[in-house]
GROMACS .gro file of C-alpha atoms in nm:
model
  388
    1MET     CA    1  -1.204  -6.059  -9.214
    2ALA     CA    2  -1.492  -6.277  -9.096
    3VAL     CA    3  -1.323  -6.591  -9.231
    4ARG     CA    4  -0.999  -6.491  -9.064
    5GLY     CA    5  -1.178  -6.442  -8.732
    6VAL     CA    6  -1.336  -6.788  -8.758
    7VAL     CA    7  -0.997  -6.946  -8.833
    8VAL     CA    8  -0.832  -6.770  -8.538
    9ALA     CA    9  -1.115  -6.872  -8.304
   10ALA     CA   10  -1.096  -7.232  -8.423
   11ALA     CA   11  -0.719  -7.240  -8.378
   12LEU     CA   12  -0.748  -7.094  -8.027
   13GLY     CA   13  -1.017  -7.348  -7.938
   14ALA     CA   14  -0.797  -7.631  -8.060
   15LEU     CA   15  -0.504  -7.506  -7.855
   16LEU     CA   16  -0.719  -7.480  -7.543
   17CYS     CA   17  -0.858  -7.831  -7.591
   18LEU     CA   18  -0.508  -7.968  -7.644
   19ALA     CA   19  -0.376  -7.787  -7.340
   20ARG     CA   20  -0.661  -7.917  -7.119
   21GLY     CA   21  -0.651  -8.270  -7.258
   22ALA     CA   22  -0.299  -8.355  -7.150
   23ALA     CA   23  -0.012  -8.211  -6.946
   24GLY     CA   24   0.167  -7.948  -7.150
   25ALA     CA   25   0.420  -7.670  -7.104
   26ALA     CA   26   0.298  -7.312  -7.091
   27GLY     CA   27   0.272  -7.112  -7.413
   28PHE     CA   28   0.167  -6.757  -7.499
   29ILE     CA   29  -0.141  -6.689  -7.711
   30LYS     CA   30  -0.121  -6.310  -7.661
   31SER     CA   31   0.189  -6.104  -7.595
   32PRO     CA   32   0.219  -5.744  -7.468
   33LEU     CA   33   0.278  -5.471  -7.728
   34SER     CA   34   0.544  -5.199  -7.713
   35GLN     CA   35   0.415  -4.843  -7.671
   36LYS     CA   36   0.518  -4.479  -7.657
   37LYS     CA   37   0.366  -4.258  -7.390
   38LEU     CA   38   0.400  -3.911  -7.244
   39THR     CA   39   0.474  -3.829  -6.884
   40GLU     CA   40   0.159  -3.822  -6.667
   41ASP     CA   41  -0.016  -4.064  -6.910
   42SER     CA   42  -0.110  -4.425  -6.828
   43VAL     CA   43  -0.001  -4.746  -6.999
   44GLU     CA   44  -0.169  -5.088  -7.009
   45LEU     CA   45  -0.010  -5.417  -7.116
   46HIS     CA   46  -0.184  -5.751  -7.161
   47CYS     CA   47  -0.076  -6.112  -7.210
   48GLU     CA   48  -0.242  -6.457  -7.213
   49ALA     CA   49  -0.097  -6.807  -7.176
   50ILE     CA   50  -0.223  -7.166  -7.202
   51GLY     CA   51  -0.099  -7.496  -7.062
   52SER     CA   52  -0.198  -7.786  -6.841
   53PRO     CA   53  -0.214  -7.718  -6.556
   54ILE     CA   54  -0.308  -7.354  -6.616
   55PRO     CA   55   0.014  -7.150  -6.591
   56GLU     CA   56   0.086  -6.870  -6.348
   57ILE     CA   57   0.170  -6.526  -6.493
   58GLN     CA   58   0.411  -6.277  -6.340
   59TRP     CA   59   0.522  -5.928  -6.447
   60TRP     CA   60   0.882  -5.804  -6.432
   61PHE     CA   61   1.043  -5.470  -6.512
   62GLU     CA   62   1.393  -5.377  -6.621
   63GLY     CA   63   1.477  -5.008  -6.647
   64ALA     CA   64   1.657  -4.836  -6.930
   65GLU     CA   65   1.970  -4.768  -6.724
   66PRO     CA   66   2.267  -4.993  -6.819
   67ASN     CA   67   2.324  -5.140  -6.472
   68GLU     CA   68   1.958  -5.180  -6.378
   69THR     CA   69   1.839  -5.535  -6.308
   70ALA     CA   70   1.494  -5.686  -6.354
   71ALA     CA   71   1.254  -5.668  -6.058
   72GLN     CA   72   0.916  -5.831  -6.013
   73LEU     CA   73   0.612  -5.606  -6.010
   74TRP     CA   74   0.306  -5.666  -5.792
   75ASP     CA   75  -0.033  -5.508  -5.746
   76GLY     CA   76   0.014  -5.178  -5.558
   77ALA     CA   77   0.384  -5.135  -5.640
   78TRP     CA   78   0.545  -4.798  -5.716
   79GLN     CA   79   0.340  -4.612  -5.459
   80ASP     CA   80   0.018  -4.776  -5.576
   81ARG     CA   81   0.068  -4.670  -5.937
   82VAL     CA   82   0.083  -5.033  -6.053
   83ALA     CA   83  -0.235  -5.242  -6.082
   84ILE     CA   84  -0.239  -5.606  -6.194
   85ASN     CA   85  -0.556  -5.799  -6.278
   86ALA     CA   86  -0.533  -6.170  -6.358
   87THR     CA   87  -0.782  -6.450  -6.422
   88TYR     CA   88  -0.720  -6.826  -6.429
   89LYS     CA   89  -1.014  -7.004  -6.589
   90GLN     CA   90  -0.979  -7.188  -6.920
   91HIS     CA   91  -0.641  -7.021  -6.960
   92SER     CA   92  -0.436  -6.748  -6.793
   93THR     CA   93  -0.488  -6.379  -6.862
   94SER     CA   94  -0.312  -6.086  -6.697
   95THR     CA   95  -0.319  -5.709  -6.744
   96ILE     CA   96  -0.080  -5.462  -6.587
   97SER     CA   97  -0.146  -5.088  -6.583
   98VAL     CA   98   0.082  -4.808  -6.466
   99THR     CA   99  -0.062  -4.462  -6.402
  100ASN     CA  100   0.098  -4.115  -6.386
  101LEU     CA  101   0.402  -4.223  -6.586
  102THR     CA  102   0.745  -4.070  -6.528
  103LEU     CA  103   1.061  -4.083  -6.737
  104ASN     CA  104   1.194  -4.351  -6.500
  105ASP     CA  105   0.911  -4.583  -6.606
  106SER     CA  106   1.073  -4.629  -6.948
  107GLY     CA  107   1.210  -4.978  -6.992
  108THR     CA  108   1.126  -5.341  -7.065
  109TYR     CA  109   0.812  -5.492  -6.920
  110GLU     CA  110   0.821  -5.871  -6.922
  111CYS     CA  111   0.532  -6.114  -6.896
  112ARG     CA  112   0.649  -6.450  -6.755
  113ALA     CA  113   0.444  -6.772  -6.750
  114SER     CA  114   0.505  -7.117  -6.606
  115ASN     CA  115   0.305  -7.420  -6.489
  116ASP     CA  116   0.599  -7.614  -6.343
  117PRO     CA  117   0.511  -7.730  -5.989
  118ASP     CA  118   0.857  -7.620  -5.866
  119ARG     CA  119   0.845  -7.276  -6.031
  120ASN     CA  120   0.839  -7.091  -5.697
  121HIS     CA  121   1.037  -7.341  -5.486
  122LEU     CA  122   1.307  -7.169  -5.282
  123SER     CA  123   1.576  -7.439  -5.319
  124ARG     CA  124   1.468  -7.658  -5.609
  125SER     CA  125   1.509  -7.540  -5.968
  126PRO     CA  126   1.205  -7.585  -6.192
  127LYS     CA  127   1.234  -7.846  -6.467
  128VAL     CA  128   1.078  -7.607  -6.715
  129LYS     CA  129   1.195  -7.247  -6.695
  130TRP     CA  130   0.962  -6.950  -6.713
  131ILE     CA  131   0.870  -6.850  -7.067
  132ARG     CA  132   0.895  -6.478  -7.136
  133SER     CA  133   0.738  -6.218  -7.360
  134GLN     CA  134   0.862  -5.859  -7.355
  135ALA     CA  135   0.733  -5.512  -7.449
  136ASN     CA  136   0.926  -5.185  -7.448
  137VAL     CA  137   0.757  -4.878  -7.302
  138ILE     CA  138   0.915  -4.544  -7.391
  139VAL     CA  139   0.804  -4.248  -7.182
  140LEU     CA  140   0.870  -3.907  -7.341
  141GLU     CA  141   0.863  -3.568  -7.176
  142ARG     CA  142   0.521  -3.412  -7.211
  143PRO     CA  143   0.535  -3.108  -7.437
  144ILE     CA  144   0.421  -2.768  -7.319
  145ILE     CA  145   0.086  -2.675  -7.476
  146SER     CA  146  -0.026  -2.320  -7.418
  147VAL     CA  147  -0.401  -2.275  -7.454
  148SER     CA  148  -0.623  -1.968  -7.464
  149GLN     CA  149  -0.804  -1.869  -7.149
  150ASP     CA  150  -1.132  -2.033  -7.058
  151VAL     CA  151  -1.423  -1.870  -7.242
  152THR     CA  152  -1.738  -1.752  -7.062
  153GLU     CA  153  -1.918  -1.518  -7.304
  154GLY     CA  154  -1.908  -1.346  -7.643
  155SER     CA  155  -1.938  -1.431  -8.012
  156ASP     CA  156  -1.694  -1.508  -8.296
  157LEU     CA  157  -1.434  -1.600  -8.035
  158VAL     CA  158  -1.113  -1.786  -8.124
  159ILE     CA  159  -0.976  -2.055  -7.895
  160SER     CA  160  -0.625  -2.177  -7.965
  161CYS     CA  161  -0.340  -2.410  -7.868
  162ASN     CA  162   0.036  -2.369  -7.916
  163ILE     CA  163   0.284  -2.656  -7.863
  164THR     CA  164   0.646  -2.632  -7.750
  165GLY     CA  165   0.881  -2.931  -7.748
  166ALA     CA  166   0.673  -3.171  -7.958
  167PRO     CA  167   0.795  -3.531  -7.904
  168THR     CA  168   0.799  -3.603  -8.279
  169GLU     CA  169   0.717  -3.430  -8.607
  170ILE     CA  170   0.367  -3.277  -8.622
  171LYS     CA  171   0.162  -3.437  -8.902
  172GLY     CA  172  -0.163  -3.249  -8.847
  173HIS     CA  173  -0.415  -3.119  -8.595
  174TYR     CA  174  -0.775  -3.174  -8.500
  175TRP     CA  175  -1.028  -3.039  -8.251
  176MET     CA  176  -1.285  -3.234  -8.056
  177LYS     CA  177  -1.579  -3.134  -7.840
  178GLY     CA  178  -1.644  -3.425  -7.611
  179ASN     CA  179  -1.632  -3.731  -7.836
  180THR     CA  180  -1.712  -3.541  -8.159
  181LYS     CA  181  -1.445  -3.427  -8.404
  182ILE     CA  182  -1.531  -3.073  -8.517
  183GLN     CA  183  -1.226  -2.967  -8.719
  184SER     CA  184  -0.907  -3.116  -8.867
  185ASP     CA  185  -0.613  -3.031  -9.094
  186ASP     CA  186  -0.284  -3.186  -9.205
  187THR     CA  187  -0.047  -2.893  -9.153
  188SER     CA  188   0.272  -2.918  -8.948
  189ALA     CA  189   0.234  -2.586  -8.764
  190ASP     CA  190   0.290  -2.568  -8.390
  191PHE     CA  191  -0.031  -2.361  -8.358
  192THR     CA  192  -0.398  -2.448  -8.411
  193SER     CA  193  -0.723  -2.260  -8.348
  194TYR     CA  194  -1.100  -2.296  -8.362
  195THR     CA  195  -1.367  -2.023  -8.390
  196LEU     CA  196  -1.683  -2.019  -8.178
  197GLU     CA  197  -1.969  -1.837  -8.347
  198LYS     CA  198  -2.155  -1.788  -8.020
  199VAL     CA  199  -2.101  -1.876  -7.657
  200ASP     CA  200  -2.417  -2.021  -7.502
  201HIS     CA  201  -2.541  -2.339  -7.340
  202GLU     CA  202  -2.520  -2.529  -7.670
  203SER     CA  203  -2.160  -2.436  -7.746
  204SER     CA  204  -2.038  -2.468  -7.387
  205GLY     CA  205  -1.823  -2.768  -7.301
  206GLU     CA  206  -1.473  -2.911  -7.307
  207TYR     CA  207  -1.277  -2.849  -7.628
  208SER     CA  208  -0.960  -3.052  -7.692
  209CYS     CA  209  -0.689  -2.967  -7.943
  210PHE     CA  210  -0.474  -3.257  -8.069
  211PHE     CA  211  -0.132  -3.235  -8.231
  212GLU     CA  212  -0.071  -3.547  -8.437
  213THR     CA  213   0.261  -3.653  -8.289
  214THR     CA  214   0.370  -3.994  -8.159
  215PRO     CA  215   0.219  -4.021  -7.907
  216LEU     CA  216  -0.063  -3.767  -7.948
  217SER     CA  217  -0.023  -3.432  -7.772
  218LYS     CA  218  -0.338  -3.280  -7.629
  219GLY     CA  219  -0.451  -2.948  -7.484
  220THR     CA  220  -0.788  -2.849  -7.336
  221VAL     CA  221  -0.991  -2.526  -7.345
  222LEU     CA  222  -1.307  -2.491  -7.138
  223VAL     CA  223  -1.611  -2.291  -7.250
  224LYS     CA  224  -1.819  -2.218  -6.941
  225VAL     CA  225  -2.167  -2.068  -6.899
  226GLN     CA  226  -2.428  -2.059  -6.624
  227PRO     CA  227  -2.685  -2.342  -6.610
  228HIS     CA  228  -2.958  -2.353  -6.874
  229VAL     CA  229  -3.239  -2.519  -6.679
  230VAL     CA  230  -3.549  -2.647  -6.858
  231ALA     CA  231  -3.842  -2.854  -6.738
  232TYR     CA  232  -3.869  -3.199  -6.896
  233LYS     CA  233  -4.244  -3.125  -6.914
  234LYS     CA  234  -4.382  -2.782  -6.838
  235SER     CA  235  -4.704  -2.939  -6.708
  236GLU     CA  236  -4.742  -3.272  -6.529
  237GLN     CA  237  -5.063  -3.452  -6.434
  238GLY     CA  238  -5.123  -3.716  -6.171
  239ASN     CA  239  -5.408  -3.893  -5.998
  240GLU     CA  240  -5.470  -3.842  -5.631
  241LYS     CA  241  -5.308  -4.102  -5.405
  242ASP     CA  242  -5.062  -4.189  -5.684
  243ALA     CA  243  -4.701  -4.064  -5.713
  244GLY     CA  244  -4.611  -3.758  -5.919
  245VAL     CA  245  -4.267  -3.700  -6.073
  246LEU     CA  246  -4.133  -3.358  -6.180
  247ILE     CA  247  -3.805  -3.347  -6.377
  248CYS     CA  248  -3.567  -3.066  -6.473
  249LYS     CA  249  -3.250  -3.079  -6.684
  250SER     CA  250  -2.957  -2.855  -6.770
  251SER     CA  251  -2.759  -2.896  -7.093
  252SER     CA  252  -2.481  -2.647  -7.022
  253TYR     CA  253  -2.118  -2.676  -6.903
  254PRO     CA  254  -1.993  -2.694  -6.634
  255PRO     CA  255  -2.239  -2.938  -6.477
  256VAL     CA  256  -2.479  -2.824  -6.209
  257THR     CA  257  -2.326  -2.866  -5.865
  258GLN     CA  258  -2.639  -2.793  -5.660
  259TRP     CA  259  -3.010  -2.847  -5.730
  260SER     CA  260  -3.297  -2.697  -5.528
  261TRP     CA  261  -3.678  -2.732  -5.544
  262PHE     CA  262  -3.942  -2.482  -5.433
  263LYS     CA  263  -4.323  -2.477  -5.408
  264MET     CA  264  -4.452  -2.144  -5.534
  265VAL     CA  265  -4.705  -2.039  -5.270
  266ASP     CA  266  -4.690  -1.669  -5.182
  267GLY     CA  267  -4.328  -1.680  -5.295
  268PRO     CA  268  -4.085  -1.973  -5.319
  269GLN     CA  269  -4.114  -2.222  -5.031
  270PRO     CA  270  -3.807  -2.453  -5.012
  271ILE     CA  271  -3.871  -2.828  -5.037
  272VAL     CA  272  -3.635  -3.040  -4.829
  273ASN     CA  273  -3.563  -3.399  -4.925
  274GLY     CA  274  -3.786  -3.626  -4.716
  275THR     CA  275  -4.039  -3.356  -4.623
  276GLU     CA  276  -4.359  -3.511  -4.480
  277ASP     CA  277  -4.217  -3.849  -4.590
  278ARG     CA  278  -4.372  -3.768  -4.929
  279PHE     CA  279  -4.127  -3.533  -5.104
  280PHE     CA  280  -3.805  -3.694  -5.228
  281ILE     CA  281  -3.534  -3.527  -5.439
  282ARG     CA  282  -3.283  -3.717  -5.650
  283SER     CA  283  -3.019  -3.521  -5.840
  284ASP     CA  284  -2.739  -3.644  -6.064
  285GLY     CA  285  -2.520  -3.393  -6.248
  286ASN     CA  286  -2.736  -3.213  -6.501
  287LYS     CA  287  -3.067  -3.373  -6.401
  288THR     CA  288  -3.291  -3.349  -6.095
  289GLU     CA  289  -3.614  -3.525  -6.004
  290LEU     CA  290  -3.879  -3.438  -5.745
  291ARG     CA  291  -4.100  -3.733  -5.652
  292ILE     CA  292  -4.420  -3.665  -5.457
  293LEU     CA  293  -4.591  -3.966  -5.302
  294ASP     CA  294  -4.959  -4.000  -5.218
  295LEU     CA  295  -5.071  -3.696  -5.416
  296ASP     CA  296  -5.323  -3.474  -5.238
  297ILE     CA  297  -5.580  -3.307  -5.464
  298GLU     CA  298  -5.611  -3.013  -5.224
  299LYS     CA  299  -5.249  -2.941  -5.121
  300ASP     CA  300  -5.020  -3.055  -5.403
  301PRO     CA  301  -5.146  -2.888  -5.725
  302GLY     CA  302  -4.964  -2.571  -5.826
  303GLU     CA  303  -4.634  -2.437  -5.953
  304TYR     CA  304  -4.299  -2.588  -5.858
  305ARG     CA  305  -3.960  -2.431  -5.936
  306CYS     CA  306  -3.632  -2.615  -5.987
  307ASN     CA  307  -3.306  -2.419  -5.948
  308GLY     CA  308  -2.963  -2.525  -6.074
  309THR     CA  309  -2.633  -2.367  -5.965
  310ASN     CA  310  -2.276  -2.399  -6.094
  311GLU     CA  311  -1.961  -2.187  -6.064
  312MET     CA  312  -2.090  -1.946  -6.330
  313GLY     CA  313  -2.432  -1.870  -6.179
  314GLU     CA  314  -2.781  -2.015  -6.152
  315ASP     CA  315  -3.101  -2.063  -6.351
  316GLY     CA  316  -3.445  -2.213  -6.292
  317ALA     CA  317  -3.764  -2.339  -6.454
  318ILE     CA  318  -4.131  -2.372  -6.354
  319VAL     CA  319  -4.328  -2.698  -6.364
  320VAL     CA  320  -4.708  -2.694  -6.315
  321LEU     CA  321  -4.854  -2.995  -6.134
  322ARG     CA  322  -5.222  -3.084  -6.177
  323VAL     CA  323  -5.385  -3.349  -5.960
  324ARG     CA  324  -5.711  -3.511  -6.072
  325SER     CA  325  -5.964  -3.719  -5.887
  326ARG     CA  326  -5.946  -4.095  -5.932
  327LEU     CA  327  -6.297  -4.074  -6.082
  328ALA     CA  328  -6.179  -3.832  -6.349
  329ALA     CA  329  -6.129  -4.112  -6.596
  330LEU     CA  330  -6.498  -4.205  -6.566
  331TRP     CA  331  -6.632  -3.862  -6.661
  332PRO     CA  332  -6.596  -3.905  -7.040
  333PHE     CA  333  -6.773  -4.242  -7.021
  334LEU     CA  334  -7.053  -4.103  -6.804
  335GLY     CA  335  -7.092  -3.811  -7.045
  336ILE     CA  336  -7.137  -4.050  -7.337
  337VAL     CA  337  -7.394  -4.253  -7.143
  338ALA     CA  338  -7.587  -3.934  -7.055
  339GLU     CA  339  -7.591  -3.825  -7.420
  340VAL     CA  340  -7.725  -4.165  -7.529
  341LEU     CA  341  -8.000  -4.155  -7.264
  342VAL     CA  342  -8.108  -3.805  -7.369
  343LEU     CA  343  -8.116  -3.908  -7.734
  344VAL     CA  344  -8.323  -4.222  -7.662
  345THR     CA  345  -8.565  -4.018  -7.450
  346ILE     CA  346  -8.616  -3.762  -7.728
  347ILE     CA  347  -8.684  -4.034  -7.985
  348PHE     CA  348  -8.929  -4.208  -7.751
  349ILE     CA  349  -9.127  -3.888  -7.682
  350TYR     CA  350  -9.130  -3.801  -8.051
  351GLU     CA  351  -9.270  -4.142  -8.146
  352LYS     CA  352  -9.540  -4.117  -7.881
  353ARG     CA  353  -9.658  -3.774  -7.993
  354ARG     CA  354  -9.673  -3.834  -8.368
  355LYS     CA  355 -10.019  -3.747  -8.526
  356PRO     CA  356 -10.220  -4.010  -8.720
  357ASP     CA  357 -10.195  -3.820  -9.051
  358GLU     CA  358  -9.819  -3.847  -9.025
  359ILE     CA  359  -9.846  -4.223  -9.073
  360PRO     CA  360  -9.696  -4.317  -9.416
  361ASP     CA  361  -9.934  -4.437  -9.699
  362ASP     CA  362  -9.776  -4.780  -9.709
  363GLU     CA  363  -9.886  -4.835  -9.351
  364ASP     CA  364 -10.271  -4.757  -9.389
  365GLY     CA  365 -10.370  -5.099  -9.529
  366GLY     CA  366 -10.464  -4.954  -9.875
  367SER     CA  367 -10.320  -5.253 -10.054
  368ALA     CA  368 -10.583  -5.491  -9.915
  369PRO     CA  369 -10.875  -5.364 -10.134
  370LEU     CA  370 -10.652  -5.392 -10.439
  371LYS     CA  371 -10.611  -5.760 -10.372
  372SER     CA  372 -10.989  -5.797 -10.330
  373ASN     CA  373 -11.062  -5.619 -10.661
  374ALA     CA  374 -10.813  -5.835 -10.844
  375ALA     CA  375 -10.982  -6.145 -10.707
  376ASN     CA  376 -11.334  -6.026 -10.813
  377HIS     CA  377 -11.209  -5.946 -11.160
  378LYS     CA  378 -11.063  -6.293 -11.192
  379ASP     CA  379 -11.398  -6.450 -11.085
  380GLN     CA  380 -11.583  -6.253 -11.353
  381ASN     CA  381 -11.348  -6.378 -11.622
  382VAL     CA  382 -11.406  -6.734 -11.510
  383ARG     CA  383 -11.786  -6.696 -11.532
  384GLN     CA  384 -11.765  -6.548 -11.879
  385ARG     CA  385 -11.561  -6.845 -12.004
  386ASN     CA  386 -11.809  -7.088 -11.850
  387THR     CA  387 -12.104  -6.912 -12.020
  388ASN     CA  388 -11.935  -6.932 -12.355
   0.00000   0.00000   0.00000
C-alpha cells in the first residue's frame, strides 16, 4: 500500500507539472462517486481537475424524471440546501453538499470542467467543450424506526429499536454509545435490543441502534439522568496576590445547561461573573471554572460550591480554597537554618565545657618520653660498642 501511494503521488505530481508547464486541456484527476442516501440525510460529492490555465469547475443536476433537463447548481440553491466550496491553486477542486435530502433530489449530479477562454461567452462557442464526470445519487424513503422511550432510572432495563420499511435486506445490527460500539450481531430481524445493567451518570448518554441496510438505518434512544457534579480538586491552594482557579465537572447526560457558583459564608452567597472585578466564571457544557484574581488571604479562603442544572435536576460539589502568604515558601528553609544554628550552638557549648580528664590519651603528649627513652637506650648501646 505504501508503494502504491508513492506511485500515485508521483503520477499526480507529474501530471501537475505537465499541466503547468504548457497549455493543456482540462482533465479530471478525481471524479464524484455515486451514492445511496435516505431522506433527511446529507450527501457530499467531490471532483478535481488539472489543466493550463487552471480549469473552472461547475456543478449540474438532472433529475430522475424522463422529461427533466439539466440545470446548473450554485452555492445557496434549493432554498440554501446546496453548498459549493471550490479552490483554484495548483489545480481545481470542488465539493458540493446537499442537506436534508428529499426524494426529488435523486438524479445525476455532473461535475463539468473547462479552461477554454470562451467557455462562458454568450455568443461564441468554446473551441474545447466542457469535460464531464457524473455520479448518480439515489434517495430512498427513510424507514420508520420505533424506539423505546427515553430512560431516566432503574436497573436491568432493555432499550430497543424496531424497523418498518427497510430500504434493503437487513444483514445485521449493532449498537453504539457515542463513538463506541457496544454490541453487534448478524441476524436479519427487524428488531434489536440492548440491556442496561444500571442507569446512572456512567451509563447515561445517547445510544444508537443501526440496521445494516444500504444505506444504514439508524434509531436513537436517550438515557438521561441529573448532573453528577464533582470538583476537579477538592482542595485548591494559592498564594496571596496570585490568581486562584476552581474547577468542577459533570460526566452525565444530558449536558449541564446552567452553572452557578456560591461562597459558603453563613449559607450560600451567589457569585456573579465579574464581581469586584476579581471573580470570573467560564462555563462550557459539562465544565465550569471560577477564576479569582488578586487572592486576599483574609477574605478569599473558605468553601466554594459549584451547582450544575439540566432538564433532569441539579447537583453540586464543594471546593475548599486555601490562601497562603507569599513568605510561606520560605518557612521550611528558615526552619532548617534555625535547626542548624541550634545544633552548632549545642556543639560549641559542649566543647567549651568539657573537663580536662575527658581529653583522650593520645592527646596528653605521652609519646614524647617514649621517644626520649629510645634515644637514651641507643646512646648506651653506642658507648658499649666503643668500650669493646
